[in-house]
Tab-separated table of C-alpha atoms in Angstrom:
chain	number	residue	atom	x	y	z
A	1	MET	CA	-80.623	37.424	0.869
A	2	PHE	CA	-79.797	34.162	-0.914
A	3	ILE	CA	-76.661	35.307	-2.739
A	4	ALA	CA	-75.487	37.793	-0.112
A	5	GLN	CA	-75.516	35.248	2.724
A	6	ALA	CA	-72.544	33.425	1.129
A	7	HIS	CA	-70.517	36.534	2.002
A	8	ARG	CA	-70.313	35.250	5.589
A	9	PHE	CA	-67.954	32.508	4.414
A	10	PRO	CA	-64.622	32.542	2.541
A	11	HIS	CA	-65.738	33.538	-0.950
A	12	GLU	CA	-62.800	34.592	-3.118
A	13	PHE	CA	-63.687	33.551	-6.648
A	14	TRP	CA	-60.673	31.272	-7.002
A	15	ARG	CA	-62.297	29.086	-4.363
A	16	TYR	CA	-65.329	28.611	-6.631
A	17	LEU	CA	-63.099	27.709	-9.562
A	18	ILE	CA	-61.261	25.066	-7.526
A	19	GLY	CA	-64.532	23.873	-6.002
A	20	SER	CA	-66.057	23.416	-9.453
A	21	LEU	CA	-62.976	21.458	-10.485
A	22	LEU	CA	-63.410	19.183	-7.445
A	23	VAL	CA	-66.992	18.427	-8.487
A	24	ILE	CA	-65.886	17.684	-12.062
A	25	ILE	CA	-63.077	15.385	-10.904
A	26	ALA	CA	-65.384	13.545	-8.491
A	27	SER	CA	-67.989	13.085	-11.240
A	28	ILE	CA	-65.358	11.713	-13.626
A	29	VAL	CA	-64.204	9.266	-10.947
A	30	GLY	CA	-67.844	8.265	-10.547
A	31	GLN	CA	-67.966	7.325	-14.239
A	32	ILE	CA	-65.243	4.679	-13.858
A	33	PRO	CA	-67.726	1.853	-13.083
A	34	LEU	CA	-69.629	2.726	-16.284
A	35	LEU	CA	-66.427	2.673	-18.332
A	36	ILE	CA	-65.463	-0.694	-16.827
A	37	ALA	CA	-68.904	-2.141	-17.635
A	38	LEU	CA	-68.699	-0.858	-21.225
A	39	LEU	CA	-65.185	-2.257	-21.581
A	40	MET	CA	-66.219	-5.671	-20.291
A	41	GLU	CA	-69.257	-5.773	-22.566
A	42	ASN	CA	-67.763	-4.347	-25.768
A	43	GLY	CA	-63.978	-4.604	-25.578
A	44	ILE	CA	-61.470	-1.784	-25.826
A	45	ASP	CA	-61.671	-1.477	-29.630
A	46	SER	CA	-65.312	-0.451	-29.448
A	47	PHE	CA	-64.428	2.827	-27.703
A	48	ALA	CA	-63.532	4.250	-31.105
A	49	GLY	CA	-67.040	3.524	-32.391
A	50	ASP	CA	-70.550	4.868	-31.792
A	51	SER	CA	-71.009	5.759	-28.114
A	52	GLN	CA	-74.787	5.390	-28.324
A	53	GLN	CA	-74.409	1.873	-29.690
A	54	MET	CA	-72.014	1.045	-26.860
A	55	MET	CA	-74.481	2.311	-24.279
A	56	ALA	CA	-77.262	0.248	-25.836
A	57	SER	CA	-75.206	-2.903	-25.286
A	58	LEU	CA	-75.787	-2.691	-21.524
A	59	ASP	CA	-78.946	-3.691	-19.705
A	60	PRO	CA	-81.074	-0.505	-19.518
A	61	ASN	CA	-81.402	-0.641	-15.729
A	62	LEU	CA	-77.689	-1.220	-15.261
A	63	LEU	CA	-76.959	1.658	-17.627
A	64	THR	CA	-79.362	3.948	-15.771
A	65	PHE	CA	-77.785	3.057	-12.424
A	66	LEU	CA	-74.208	3.541	-13.620
A	67	MET	CA	-74.971	6.873	-15.315
A	68	LEU	CA	-76.680	8.209	-12.203
A	69	PHE	CA	-74.026	6.818	-9.845
A	70	SER	CA	-71.482	9.403	-10.999
A	71	PHE	CA	-73.690	12.186	-9.609
A	72	ALA	CA	-73.620	10.587	-6.164
A	73	VAL	CA	-69.817	10.633	-6.278
A	74	GLY	CA	-69.972	14.207	-7.588
A	75	PHE	CA	-71.736	15.190	-4.375
A	76	LEU	CA	-68.576	14.201	-2.486
A	77	GLY	CA	-66.680	16.775	-4.535
A	78	LEU	CA	-69.268	19.445	-3.721
A	79	PHE	CA	-69.151	18.515	-0.026
A	80	GLY	CA	-65.364	18.863	-0.087
A	81	ALA	CA	-65.630	22.261	-1.790
A	82	LEU	CA	-68.187	23.637	0.653
A	83	ARG	CA	-66.482	22.325	3.783
A	84	GLY	CA	-62.846	22.544	2.776
A	85	LEU	CA	-62.767	25.726	0.712
A	86	HIS	CA	-65.660	27.777	2.093
A	87	GLN	CA	-66.426	26.376	5.576
A	88	GLN	CA	-70.035	26.632	4.412
A	89	SER	CA	-73.034	24.470	5.283
A	90	PHE	CA	-75.394	22.901	2.753
A	91	LYS	CA	-78.242	24.801	4.363
A	92	SER	CA	-76.649	28.179	3.582
A	93	VAL	CA	-76.328	27.240	-0.090
A	94	THR	CA	-79.916	25.935	-0.135
A	95	THR	CA	-82.108	28.656	1.366
A	96	THR	CA	-82.381	31.892	3.334
A	97	ARG	CA	-85.033	30.388	5.573
A	98	LYS	CA	-84.263	29.106	9.067
A	99	ARG	CA	-84.664	25.559	7.805
A	100	VAL	CA	-85.151	23.890	4.438
A	101	ASP	CA	-88.821	24.138	3.431
A	102	TRP	CA	-89.794	20.623	2.366
A	103	LYS	CA	-93.319	21.782	1.497
A	104	ARG	CA	-91.820	23.994	-1.196
A	105	ILE	CA	-89.809	21.043	-2.547
A	106	LEU	CA	-92.986	18.948	-2.660
A	107	PHE	CA	-94.909	21.762	-4.370
A	108	GLY	CA	-92.284	22.154	-7.098
A	109	PHE	CA	-92.178	18.388	-7.582
A	110	SER	CA	-95.965	18.002	-7.715
A	111	LEU	CA	-96.485	20.911	-10.105
A	112	VAL	CA	-94.300	19.481	-12.856
A	113	ALA	CA	-95.115	15.829	-12.116
A	114	ILE	CA	-98.868	16.320	-12.529
A	115	PHE	CA	-98.347	18.429	-15.649
A	116	THR	CA	-96.003	15.859	-17.250
A	117	ILE	CA	-98.312	12.929	-16.525
A	118	VAL	CA	-101.373	14.735	-17.915
A	119	VAL	CA	-99.593	15.975	-21.053
A	120	THR	CA	-98.049	12.556	-21.735
A	121	PHE	CA	-101.435	10.851	-21.321
A	122	ILE	CA	-103.098	13.317	-23.703
A	123	ASP	CA	-100.339	12.912	-26.291
A	124	TYR	CA	-100.499	9.126	-25.994
A	125	GLN	CA	-104.257	9.189	-26.575
A	126	THR	CA	-103.991	11.691	-29.427
A	127	ASN	CA	-100.962	10.199	-31.187
A	128	PRO	CA	-100.881	6.491	-30.301
A	129	ALA	CA	-98.714	5.701	-33.326
A	130	HIS	CA	-95.905	7.719	-31.754
A	131	TYR	CA	-95.613	5.292	-28.843
A	132	GLU	CA	-95.318	1.631	-28.082
A	133	LEU	CA	-96.039	0.058	-24.721
A	134	ASN	CA	-92.729	-0.752	-23.077
A	135	PHE	CA	-94.008	-1.810	-19.647
A	136	LYS	CA	-92.456	-4.957	-18.152
A	137	PRO	CA	-93.327	-5.355	-14.444
A	138	ILE	CA	-90.030	-6.637	-12.995
A	139	PRO	CA	-87.658	-4.407	-15.028
A	140	PHE	CA	-89.913	-1.422	-14.328
A	141	LEU	CA	-89.901	-2.146	-10.587
A	142	ILE	CA	-86.095	-2.261	-10.632
A	143	LEU	CA	-86.040	1.007	-12.583
A	144	PHE	CA	-88.460	2.558	-10.107
A	145	VAL	CA	-86.183	1.771	-7.149
A	146	ILE	CA	-83.078	3.036	-8.964
A	147	ALA	CA	-84.812	6.191	-10.173
A	148	VAL	CA	-86.448	7.120	-6.872
A	149	ILE	CA	-83.071	6.912	-5.120
A	150	PHE	CA	-80.669	8.265	-7.705
A	151	VAL	CA	-82.601	10.711	-9.930
A	152	PRO	CA	-83.123	13.169	-7.027
A	153	ILE	CA	-79.395	12.868	-6.319
A	154	GLN	CA	-78.612	13.715	-9.949
A	155	THR	CA	-80.978	16.677	-10.117
A	156	SER	CA	-80.021	17.940	-6.660
A	157	LEU	CA	-76.325	17.977	-7.551
A	158	GLU	CA	-77.089	20.028	-10.648
A	159	GLU	CA	-79.229	22.428	-8.623
A	160	TYR	CA	-76.666	22.780	-5.840
A	161	VAL	CA	-73.884	23.461	-8.328
A	162	PHE	CA	-75.739	25.895	-10.625
A	163	ARG	CA	-78.593	27.472	-8.669
A	164	GLY	CA	-76.720	27.356	-5.352
A	165	TYR	CA	-72.930	27.247	-5.381
A	166	LEU	CA	-72.180	29.055	-8.657
A	167	MET	CA	-75.159	31.412	-8.317
A	168	GLN	CA	-73.661	32.665	-5.070
A	169	GLY	CA	-70.108	32.677	-6.442
A	170	PHE	CA	-70.906	34.647	-9.600
A	171	GLY	CA	-73.235	36.927	-7.619
A	172	LEU	CA	-70.549	37.904	-5.114
A	173	LEU	CA	-68.087	38.371	-7.963
A	174	ALA	CA	-70.357	40.692	-9.992
A	175	LYS	CA	-72.224	42.238	-7.025
A	176	ASN	CA	-75.508	41.928	-8.943
A	177	ARG	CA	-78.187	39.339	-9.694
A	178	TRP	CA	-78.522	39.294	-13.480
A	179	PHE	CA	-74.950	38.168	-14.133
A	180	PRO	CA	-75.111	34.965	-12.029
A	181	LEU	CA	-78.570	34.206	-13.466
A	182	LEU	CA	-77.254	34.511	-17.014
A	183	MET	CA	-73.917	32.758	-16.448
A	184	THR	CA	-75.307	29.752	-14.586
A	185	SER	CA	-78.022	29.312	-17.230
A	186	LEU	CA	-75.540	29.439	-20.108
A	187	ILE	CA	-73.165	26.980	-18.428
A	188	PHE	CA	-76.047	24.684	-17.428
A	189	GLY	CA	-77.385	24.693	-20.973
A	190	GLY	CA	-73.933	24.353	-22.501
A	191	LEU	CA	-73.186	21.192	-20.555
A	192	HIS	CA	-76.144	19.557	-22.317
A	193	PHE	CA	-74.637	20.286	-25.740
A	194	PHE	CA	-73.163	16.790	-26.025
A	195	ASN	CA	-76.442	15.037	-25.131
A	196	PRO	CA	-77.658	12.713	-27.907
A	197	GLU	CA	-80.843	14.801	-28.133
A	198	VAL	CA	-78.807	17.657	-29.624
A	199	GLY	CA	-77.478	15.398	-32.374
A	200	GLN	CA	-80.977	14.188	-33.184
A	201	MET	CA	-82.892	17.461	-32.943
A	202	GLY	CA	-80.257	20.053	-33.778
A	203	ASN	CA	-78.784	23.005	-31.915
A	204	VAL	CA	-82.186	24.656	-31.561
A	205	ILE	CA	-82.864	22.408	-28.578
A	206	MET	CA	-80.233	24.433	-26.721
A	207	VAL	CA	-82.948	27.088	-26.406
A	208	TYR	CA	-84.815	24.607	-24.210
A	209	TYR	CA	-81.793	23.736	-22.061
A	210	ILE	CA	-80.671	27.341	-21.537
A	211	GLY	CA	-84.283	28.441	-21.071
A	212	THR	CA	-84.748	25.771	-18.416
A	213	GLY	CA	-81.652	27.074	-16.628
A	214	LEU	CA	-83.090	30.605	-16.695
A	215	PHE	CA	-86.438	29.338	-15.428
A	216	LEU	CA	-84.868	27.493	-12.480
A	217	GLY	CA	-82.609	30.455	-11.733
A	218	ILE	CA	-85.507	32.926	-11.724
A	219	MET	CA	-87.371	30.579	-9.410
A	220	THR	CA	-84.406	30.525	-7.015
A	221	LEU	CA	-83.803	34.280	-6.965
A	222	MET	CA	-87.467	35.201	-6.594
A	223	ASP	CA	-88.026	32.709	-3.781
A	224	GLU	CA	-84.685	33.418	-2.032
A	225	GLY	CA	-83.904	29.703	-1.934
A	226	MET	CA	-83.525	26.545	-3.987
A	227	GLU	CA	-86.362	24.463	-2.595
A	228	LEU	CA	-88.759	25.007	-5.520
A	229	SER	CA	-86.062	24.350	-8.118
A	230	LEU	CA	-84.899	21.237	-6.241
A	231	GLY	CA	-88.415	19.825	-6.297
A	232	PHE	CA	-89.203	20.895	-9.852
A	233	HIS	CA	-86.002	19.469	-11.357
A	234	ALA	CA	-86.433	16.171	-9.482
A	235	GLY	CA	-90.073	15.861	-10.545
A	236	ASN	CA	-89.306	16.672	-14.166
A	237	ASN	CA	-86.522	14.095	-14.504
A	238	LEU	CA	-88.015	11.363	-12.326
A	239	ILE	CA	-91.416	11.297	-14.001
A	240	GLY	CA	-89.745	11.585	-17.396
A	241	VAL	CA	-87.500	8.581	-16.767
A	242	LEU	CA	-90.378	6.454	-15.486
A	243	LEU	CA	-92.909	7.418	-18.153
A	244	VAL	CA	-91.182	7.614	-21.542
A	245	THR	CA	-87.928	6.421	-23.089
A	246	ALA	CA	-86.541	6.662	-26.614
A	247	ASP	CA	-83.533	5.316	-28.474
A	248	TRP	CA	-82.151	8.831	-29.043
A	249	THR	CA	-82.274	10.170	-25.451
A	250	ALA	CA	-79.556	10.272	-22.799
A	251	PHE	CA	-81.466	7.632	-20.794
A	252	GLN	CA	-82.775	4.492	-22.444
A	253	SER	CA	-84.731	3.132	-19.521
A	254	GLU	CA	-87.295	0.417	-18.778
A	255	SER	CA	-90.052	3.021	-18.676
A	256	ILE	CA	-93.749	2.523	-19.295
A	257	LEU	CA	-93.796	3.927	-22.837
A	258	LYS	CA	-91.282	4.165	-25.662
A	259	ASP	CA	-91.400	7.112	-28.032
A	260	ILE	CA	-90.863	5.750	-31.543
A	261	SER	CA	-91.695	8.952	-33.414
A	262	GLU	CA	-89.114	10.825	-35.473
A	263	PRO	CA	-87.543	13.463	-33.194
A	264	THR	CA	-87.999	17.038	-34.410
A	265	ALA	CA	-87.268	20.389	-32.833
A	266	GLY	CA	-89.872	23.040	-33.440
A	267	ALA	CA	-92.770	24.424	-31.456
A	268	ASP	CA	-92.401	21.620	-28.897
A	269	VAL	CA	-89.000	23.113	-27.935
A	270	LEU	CA	-90.151	26.740	-27.749
A	271	PHE	CA	-93.578	26.090	-26.219
A	272	PRO	CA	-92.321	25.091	-22.733
A	273	VAL	CA	-89.832	27.985	-22.574
A	274	LEU	CA	-92.151	30.712	-23.886
A	275	ILE	CA	-95.532	29.540	-22.577
A	276	ILE	CA	-95.398	26.812	-19.918
A	277	TYR	CA	-92.483	28.137	-17.852
A	278	PRO	CA	-93.982	31.640	-17.509
A	279	ILE	CA	-97.286	30.078	-16.421
A	280	PHE	CA	-95.453	28.007	-13.787
A	281	LEU	CA	-93.678	31.151	-12.542
A	282	LEU	CA	-96.987	33.014	-12.288
A	283	ILE	CA	-98.497	30.132	-10.302
A	284	MET	CA	-95.546	30.128	-7.890
A	285	ALA	CA	-95.646	33.924	-7.626
A	286	LYS	CA	-99.317	33.730	-6.654
A	287	VAL	CA	-98.783	30.941	-4.121
A	288	TYR	CA	-95.696	32.457	-2.467
A	289	GLY	CA	-96.432	36.168	-2.912
A	290	TRP	CA	-93.430	37.093	-5.024
A	291	LYS	CA	-92.997	40.832	-5.531
A	292	ASN	CA	-90.337	43.300	-6.653
A	293	TRP	CA	-89.274	41.222	-9.669
A	294	LYS	CA	-86.974	43.886	-11.110
A	295	GLU	CA	-84.907	44.223	-7.943
A	296	LYS	CA	-84.702	40.496	-7.274
A	297	LEU	CA	-83.621	39.620	-10.820
A	298	PHE	CA	-81.545	42.666	-11.794
A	299	GLY	CA	-80.709	44.480	-8.556
A	300	LYS	CA	-77.368	44.852	-6.831
A	301	ILE	CA	-76.088	42.525	-4.122
A	302	ASN	CA	-76.125	44.461	-0.869
A	303	ILE	CA	-73.607	43.233	1.693
A	304	PRO	CA	-74.329	44.315	5.309
A	305	GLU	CA	-71.927	47.038	6.448
A	306	THR	CA	-70.869	44.971	9.465
A	307	GLN	CA	-69.572	42.255	7.164
A	308	LEU	CA	-67.720	44.746	4.969
A	309	GLU	CA	-66.076	46.291	8.030
A	310	ALA	CA	-65.074	42.850	9.297
A	311	GLU	CA	-63.451	42.089	5.950
A	312	ASN	CA	-61.526	45.334	5.908
């Protein structure tokens, strides 16, 4: 099974702690170009001021590229952790199948992409005063190239760290499935606490971030692999970056539309978590024949006896 297969590799929990630290250090190193660009544009004194204002001083496409670049460097940290600390392949932290199922990745991507496009179009038609057309052909084309290359890198790193690497690490530590599902979701959501959206909409939006982590984790455990979550996360972020931007979001991009409405956190935060995500899970369950939900989400991690004997 997805968590249990990591038992074939060195898996003492201290390795996961050091591996996580390697990813963090690599990501911080990857932020150096952004810091240099901000320093050159604003001067060193501006670092004591409003970070959002500093970010806005950069060209949106340059800012998008530099923010996403750190995730590419972060992947080097994850590669070092898997190879150096665990002697583990990316495939074994991706899926239980013989090979990565790209059709599943495409299905997850398409499901959320189509939904996001349709919902955004309906909202734009229903509430046109909430948007202004932001489309500029050349800047958008540059954004498109940057986003298509780097957004999947960003989302894939997050999936590999939380739904892959740490899901397996916490699972082998606790010898069950609910603990890694809960822990990875809380950490995933918690890391979004410093996003500008939280400052604008309040702490209630953490329900959305933690709920999204739970949704992606359930998807991974039920399907015994990360392919659906890889595709879904990439589709969600990529289409979001290309379609709509706002002054109060983490990414101010050269997207097609700009949301100029006053940000509020209410039903629009709870609706995806309580209604849309369960519907998506039911669709995936129907397509891929998911069964035995209780065991897959709350059951124990069963390590083959041959592996236990080899360890002892």
